Short mmCIF file of C-alpha atoms in Angstrom, two decimals:
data_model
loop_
_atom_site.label_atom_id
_atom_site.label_comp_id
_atom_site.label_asym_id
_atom_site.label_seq_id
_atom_site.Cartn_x
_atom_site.Cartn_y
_atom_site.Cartn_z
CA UNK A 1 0.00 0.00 0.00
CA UNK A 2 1.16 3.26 -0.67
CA UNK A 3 2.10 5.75 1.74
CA UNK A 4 0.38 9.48 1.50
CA UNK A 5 2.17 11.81 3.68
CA UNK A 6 0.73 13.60 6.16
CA UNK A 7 2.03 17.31 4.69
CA UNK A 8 -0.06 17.90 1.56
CA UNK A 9 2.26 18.90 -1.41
CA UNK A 10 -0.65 21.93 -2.44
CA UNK A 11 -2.92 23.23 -0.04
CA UNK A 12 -5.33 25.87 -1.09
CA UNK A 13 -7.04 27.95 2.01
CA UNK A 14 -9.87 30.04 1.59
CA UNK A 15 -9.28 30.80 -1.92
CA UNK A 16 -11.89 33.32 -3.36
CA UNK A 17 -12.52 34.74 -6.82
CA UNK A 18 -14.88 37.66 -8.27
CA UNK A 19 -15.14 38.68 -11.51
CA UNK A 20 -17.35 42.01 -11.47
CA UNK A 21 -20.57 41.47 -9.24
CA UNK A 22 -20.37 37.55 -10.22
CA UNK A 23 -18.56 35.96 -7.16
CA UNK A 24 -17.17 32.70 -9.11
CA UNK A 25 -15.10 31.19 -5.91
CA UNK A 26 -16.20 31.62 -1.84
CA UNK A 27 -13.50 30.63 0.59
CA UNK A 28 -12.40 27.11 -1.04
CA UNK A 29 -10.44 24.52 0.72
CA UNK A 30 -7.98 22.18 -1.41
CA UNK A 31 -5.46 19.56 -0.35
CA UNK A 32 -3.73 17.37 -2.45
CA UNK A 33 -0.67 14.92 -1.36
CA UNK A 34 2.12 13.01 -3.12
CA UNK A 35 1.03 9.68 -4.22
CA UNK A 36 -2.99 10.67 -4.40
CA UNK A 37 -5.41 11.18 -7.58
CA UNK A 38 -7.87 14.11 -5.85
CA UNK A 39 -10.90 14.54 -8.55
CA UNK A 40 -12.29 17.77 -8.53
CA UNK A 41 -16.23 17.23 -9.42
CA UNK A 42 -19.22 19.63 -9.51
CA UNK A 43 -22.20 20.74 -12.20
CA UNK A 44 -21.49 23.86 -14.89
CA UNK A 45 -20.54 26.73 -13.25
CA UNK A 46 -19.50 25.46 -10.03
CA UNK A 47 -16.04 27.07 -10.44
CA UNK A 48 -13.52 24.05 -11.17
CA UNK A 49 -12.01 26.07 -14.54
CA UNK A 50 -11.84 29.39 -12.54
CA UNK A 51 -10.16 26.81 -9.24
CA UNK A 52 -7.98 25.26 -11.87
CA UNK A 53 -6.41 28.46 -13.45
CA UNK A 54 -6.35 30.07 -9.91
CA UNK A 55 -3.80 27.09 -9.20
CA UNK A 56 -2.09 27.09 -12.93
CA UNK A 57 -1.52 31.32 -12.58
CA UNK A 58 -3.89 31.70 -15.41
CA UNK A 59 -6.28 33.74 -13.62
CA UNK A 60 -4.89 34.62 -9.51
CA UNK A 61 -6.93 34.49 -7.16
CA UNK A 62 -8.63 37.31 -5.03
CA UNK A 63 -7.53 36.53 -1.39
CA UNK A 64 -6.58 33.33 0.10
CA UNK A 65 -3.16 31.84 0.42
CA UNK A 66 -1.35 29.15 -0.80
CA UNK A 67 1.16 26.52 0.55
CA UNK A 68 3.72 24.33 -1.44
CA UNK A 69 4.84 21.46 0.66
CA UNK A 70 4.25 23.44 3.71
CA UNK A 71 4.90 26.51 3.06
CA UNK A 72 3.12 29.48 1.86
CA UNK A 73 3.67 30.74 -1.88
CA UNK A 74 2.48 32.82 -4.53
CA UNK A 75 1.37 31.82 -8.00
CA UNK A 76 0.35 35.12 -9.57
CA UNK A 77 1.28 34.42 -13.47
CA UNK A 78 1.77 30.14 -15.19
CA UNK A 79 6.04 30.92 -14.78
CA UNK A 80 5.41 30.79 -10.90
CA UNK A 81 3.30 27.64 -10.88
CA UNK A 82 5.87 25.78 -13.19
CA UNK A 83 8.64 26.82 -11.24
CA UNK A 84 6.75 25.59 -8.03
CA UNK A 85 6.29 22.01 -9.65
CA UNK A 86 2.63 22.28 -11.18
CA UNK A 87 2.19 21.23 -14.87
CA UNK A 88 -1.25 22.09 -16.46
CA UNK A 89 -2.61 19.72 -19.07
CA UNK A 90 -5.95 21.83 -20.74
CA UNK A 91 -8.53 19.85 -22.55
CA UNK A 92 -7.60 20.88 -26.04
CA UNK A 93 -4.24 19.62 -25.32
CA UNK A 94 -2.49 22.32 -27.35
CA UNK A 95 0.03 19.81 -29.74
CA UNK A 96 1.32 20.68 -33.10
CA UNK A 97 -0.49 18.04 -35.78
CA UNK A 98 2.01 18.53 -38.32
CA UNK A 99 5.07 18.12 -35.20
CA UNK A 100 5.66 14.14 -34.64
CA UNK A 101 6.05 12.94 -31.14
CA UNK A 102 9.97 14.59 -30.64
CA UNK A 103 8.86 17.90 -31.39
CA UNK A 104 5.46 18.19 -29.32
CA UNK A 105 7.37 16.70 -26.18
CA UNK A 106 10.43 19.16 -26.68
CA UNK A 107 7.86 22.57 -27.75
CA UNK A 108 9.30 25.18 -27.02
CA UNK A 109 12.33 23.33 -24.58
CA UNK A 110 14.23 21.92 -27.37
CA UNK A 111 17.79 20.76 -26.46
CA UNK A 112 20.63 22.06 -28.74
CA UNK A 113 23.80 20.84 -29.33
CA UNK A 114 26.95 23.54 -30.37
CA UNK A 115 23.78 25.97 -31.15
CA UNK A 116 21.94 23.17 -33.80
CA UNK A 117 18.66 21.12 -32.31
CA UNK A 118 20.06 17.64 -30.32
CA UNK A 119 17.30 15.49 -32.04
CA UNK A 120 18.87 12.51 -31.33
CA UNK A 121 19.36 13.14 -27.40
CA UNK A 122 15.80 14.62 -27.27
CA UNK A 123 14.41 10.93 -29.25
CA UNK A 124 16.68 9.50 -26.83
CA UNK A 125 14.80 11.04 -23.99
CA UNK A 126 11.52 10.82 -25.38
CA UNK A 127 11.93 7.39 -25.90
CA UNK A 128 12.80 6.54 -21.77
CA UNK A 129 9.69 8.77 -20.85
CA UNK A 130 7.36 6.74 -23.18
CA UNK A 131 8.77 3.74 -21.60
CA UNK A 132 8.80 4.59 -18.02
CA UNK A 133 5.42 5.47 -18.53
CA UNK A 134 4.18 2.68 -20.19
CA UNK A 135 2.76 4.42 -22.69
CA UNK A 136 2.55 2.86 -26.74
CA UNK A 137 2.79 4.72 -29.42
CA UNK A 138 4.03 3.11 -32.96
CA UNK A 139 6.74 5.70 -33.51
CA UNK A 140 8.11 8.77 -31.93
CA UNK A 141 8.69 10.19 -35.29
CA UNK A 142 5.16 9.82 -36.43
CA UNK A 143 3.22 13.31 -36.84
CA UNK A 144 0.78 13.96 -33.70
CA UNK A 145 -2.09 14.19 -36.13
CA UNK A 146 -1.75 10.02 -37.25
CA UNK A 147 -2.36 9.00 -33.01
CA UNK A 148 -5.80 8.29 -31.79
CA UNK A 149 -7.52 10.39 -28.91
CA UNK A 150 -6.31 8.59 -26.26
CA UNK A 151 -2.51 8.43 -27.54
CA UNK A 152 -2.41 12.00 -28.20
CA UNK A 153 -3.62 12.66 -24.42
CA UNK A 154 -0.91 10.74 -23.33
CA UNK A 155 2.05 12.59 -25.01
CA UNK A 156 0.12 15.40 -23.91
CA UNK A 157 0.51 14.41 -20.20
CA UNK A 158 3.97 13.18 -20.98
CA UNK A 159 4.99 16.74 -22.15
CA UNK A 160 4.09 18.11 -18.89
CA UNK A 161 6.17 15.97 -17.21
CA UNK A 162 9.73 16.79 -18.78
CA UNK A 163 9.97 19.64 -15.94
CA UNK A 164 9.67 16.73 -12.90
CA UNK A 165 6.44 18.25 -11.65
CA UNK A 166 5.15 17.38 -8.37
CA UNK A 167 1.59 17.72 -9.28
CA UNK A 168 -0.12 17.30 -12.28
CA UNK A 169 -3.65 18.96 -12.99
CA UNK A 170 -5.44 16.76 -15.84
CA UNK A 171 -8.80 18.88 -17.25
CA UNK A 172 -11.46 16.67 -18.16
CA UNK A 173 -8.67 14.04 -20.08
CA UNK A 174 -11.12 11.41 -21.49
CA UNK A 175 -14.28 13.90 -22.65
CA UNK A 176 -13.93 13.17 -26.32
CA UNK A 177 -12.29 9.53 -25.95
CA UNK A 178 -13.68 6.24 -26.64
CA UNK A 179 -13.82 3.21 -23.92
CA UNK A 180 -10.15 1.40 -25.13
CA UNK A 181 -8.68 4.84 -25.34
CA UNK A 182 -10.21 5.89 -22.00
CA UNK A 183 -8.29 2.78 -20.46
CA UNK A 184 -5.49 3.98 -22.09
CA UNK A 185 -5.30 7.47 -20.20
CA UNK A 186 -6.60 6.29 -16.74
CA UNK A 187 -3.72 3.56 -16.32
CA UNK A 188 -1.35 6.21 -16.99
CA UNK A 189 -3.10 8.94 -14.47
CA UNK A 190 -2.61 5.59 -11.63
CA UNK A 191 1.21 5.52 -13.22
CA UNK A 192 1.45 8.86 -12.28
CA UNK A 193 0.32 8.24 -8.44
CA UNK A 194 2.86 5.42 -8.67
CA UNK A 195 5.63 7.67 -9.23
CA UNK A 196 4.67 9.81 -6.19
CA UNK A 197 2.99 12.70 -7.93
CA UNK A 198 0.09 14.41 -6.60
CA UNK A 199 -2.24 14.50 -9.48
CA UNK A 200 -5.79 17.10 -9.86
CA UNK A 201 -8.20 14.98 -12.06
CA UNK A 202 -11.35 17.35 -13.14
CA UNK A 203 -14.03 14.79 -14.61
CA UNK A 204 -17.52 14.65 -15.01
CA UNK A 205 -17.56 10.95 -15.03
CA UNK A 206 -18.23 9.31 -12.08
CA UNK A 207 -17.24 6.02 -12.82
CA UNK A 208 -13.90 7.03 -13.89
CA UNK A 209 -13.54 8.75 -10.72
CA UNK A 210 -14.03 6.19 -8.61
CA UNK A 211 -12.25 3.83 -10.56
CA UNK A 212 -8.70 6.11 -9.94
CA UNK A 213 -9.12 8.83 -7.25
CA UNK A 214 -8.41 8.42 -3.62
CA UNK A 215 -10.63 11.46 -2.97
CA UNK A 216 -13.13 13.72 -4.71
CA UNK A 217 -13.83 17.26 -3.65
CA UNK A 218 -17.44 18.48 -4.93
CA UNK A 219 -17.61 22.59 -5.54
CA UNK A 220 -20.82 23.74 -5.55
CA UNK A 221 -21.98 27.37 -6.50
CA UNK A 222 -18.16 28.59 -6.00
CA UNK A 223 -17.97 26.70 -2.89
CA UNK A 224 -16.90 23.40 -1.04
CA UNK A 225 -19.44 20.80 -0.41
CA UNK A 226 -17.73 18.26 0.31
CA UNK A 227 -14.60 15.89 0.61
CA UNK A 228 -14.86 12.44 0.22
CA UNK A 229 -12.83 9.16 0.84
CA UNK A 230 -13.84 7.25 -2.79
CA UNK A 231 -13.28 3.55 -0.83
CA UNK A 232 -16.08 5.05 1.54
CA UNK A 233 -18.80 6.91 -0.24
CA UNK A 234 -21.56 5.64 -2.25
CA UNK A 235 -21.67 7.33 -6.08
CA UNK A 236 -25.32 8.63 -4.69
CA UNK A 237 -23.81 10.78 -2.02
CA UNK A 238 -21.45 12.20 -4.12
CA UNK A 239 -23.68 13.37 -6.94
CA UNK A 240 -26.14 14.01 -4.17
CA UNK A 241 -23.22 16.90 -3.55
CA UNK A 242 -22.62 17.93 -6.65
CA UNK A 243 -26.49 18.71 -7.34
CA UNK A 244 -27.22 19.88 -4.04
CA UNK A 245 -30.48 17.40 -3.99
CA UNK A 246 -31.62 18.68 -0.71
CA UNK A 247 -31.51 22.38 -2.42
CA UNK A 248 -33.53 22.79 -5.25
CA UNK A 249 -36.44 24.72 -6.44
CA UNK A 250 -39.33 21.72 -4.67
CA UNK A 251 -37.71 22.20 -1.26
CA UNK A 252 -37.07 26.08 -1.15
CA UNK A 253 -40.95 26.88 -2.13
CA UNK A 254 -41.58 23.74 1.03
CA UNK A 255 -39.62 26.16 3.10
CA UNK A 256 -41.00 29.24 2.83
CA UNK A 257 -42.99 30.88 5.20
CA UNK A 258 -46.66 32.37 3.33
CA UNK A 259 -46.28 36.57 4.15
CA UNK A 260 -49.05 37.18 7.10
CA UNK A 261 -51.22 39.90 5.87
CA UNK A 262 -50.97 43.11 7.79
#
C-alpha cells in the first residue's frame, strides 16, 4: 500500500474569486498529497475552470493563500506555478499536428547541441519517458495528427512531465475519448500516483472517478461541499453533492414561510 504523507504537497485555504458582481469562488479549501489522484467534481458553473487556473496562474486568485509542501507561496502568473512544480494539461491539449512525437514533447524546450537542435538526445529522452510510462505509441517520429484520442492525451501528459512536476492537474482528459482509449489514459493517471505525484483529475464521469481517485472534492456554486474518501462513499452521495439534492427549487418553495397579511 502506498504511503500518502501527512504534509499535503498543495494546499489551497480560503481561496476566493470575483469577476465584477459575479462571485465565481467563496472561501475554497484544497489539499492534495504526493502519491494521491484528488478529482475535482461539480455541475457547470460550479467554479472548477476558474479553481484550476487560480492554481495554474492563469487567472490569480482574489484573497486566500497558498502553501507548497508546507509553506506558503504565490502563484500570480503560469512561470510561478511551473517553477513551483505544477504542470497544467488543458482539454484541447495544445500539440502541433504537423510536429511528430519529438517535437510536441520538446515545444518550445528543445535541447541544442553547439547551437543546432540535439534530435537525437531529445528521441533519446523521449523514448525513456514513453517507456517509463508505459505508454505505446508506434513511432516517436510519427506526426501527432496520425495517433488516436487517447494516444495524443498521453504525449500530452507526458509533455508536462519533462519539468519533474510534483503535481499534475489533468482537465477533463477522457471527454472526447472512446472506452479502449479511455483505459489507455486512466492507467497512466494511476502511473502517475505510482511515481509519487500528486495529481488534480477534473471529470464529469463518475465512474472514472471512482475507478482512480483516492478522494473527490465536490464545488458547488463557488464553494466546497464536500470531501470524500472514494473507498467510503456511495456514487449517490457524491452526486447528491454535486447537485445539491436537498436544495432545489421543490424544497425552497416547502420552506417558505406564506407573508401574514398586515
Amino acid at each position: 500500500m502506498i504511503h500518502v504523507s501527512a504534509t499535503p504537497v498543495l494546499a489551497l485555504r480560503g481561496i476566493s474569486k470575483r469577476f465584477g458582481a459575479v462571485q465565481a469562488l467563496t472561501d475554497v479549501e484544497l489539499e492534495i498529497h504526493p502519491h494521491e489522484v484528488v478529482a475535482l467534481v461539480g455541475d457547470n458553473g460550479a467554479g472548477k475552470s476558474t479553481l484550476v487556473k487560480a492554481i495554474a496562474g492563469v487567472g490569480p486568485a482574489d484573497e486566500g493563500t497558498l502553501e507548497w509542501e508546507g509553506s506558503p507561496a504565490e502563484i500570480n502568473r503560469p512561470h510561478d506555478a511551473q517553477d513551483l512544480g505544477i504542470a497544467t494539461v488543458y482539454q484541447d491539449l495544445a500539440l502541433c499536428d504537423n510536429l511528430d512525437v519529438v517535437g510536441n514533447l520538446f515545444l518550445g524546450n528543445e535541447l541544442r547541441a553547439r547551437g543546432i537542435l540535439d534530435e537525437v538526445e531529445m528521441e533519446r529522452r523521449a523514448r525513456e519517458l514513453l517507456a517509463t510510462l508505459s505508454i505505446r505509441i508506434p513511432s516517436v517520429r510519427i506526426p501527432v495528427a496520425s495517433l488516436s484520442g487517447g494516444q495524443r492525451q498521453t504525449v500530452a501528459i507526458a509533455r508536462s512531465l519533462l519539468g519533474e512536476p510534483k503535481v499534475v492537474i489533468l482537465d477533463e482528459p477522457t471527454a472526447a475519448l472512446g472506452v479502449e482509449q479511455t483505459a489507455q489514459v486512466l492507467d497512466l493517471v494511476e502511473r502517475l500516483r505510482e511515481r509519487g505525484l500528486g495529481v488534480l483529475l477534473i471529470s464529469h464521469n463518475m465512474a472514472e472517478v471512482r475507478e482512480v481517485c483516492d478522494r473527490v472534492a465536490v464545488l458547488r456554486l463557488g464553494r466546497n461541499n464536500g470531501t470524500f474518501q472514494v473507498s467510503e462513499t456511495s456514487q449517490e452521495q457524491i452526486v447528491s453533492a454535486i447537485t445539491g439534492a436537498t436544495d432545489n427549487v421543490v424544497t425552497r418553495r416547502e420552506a417558505r414561510t406564506p407573508e401574514v397579511d398586515q
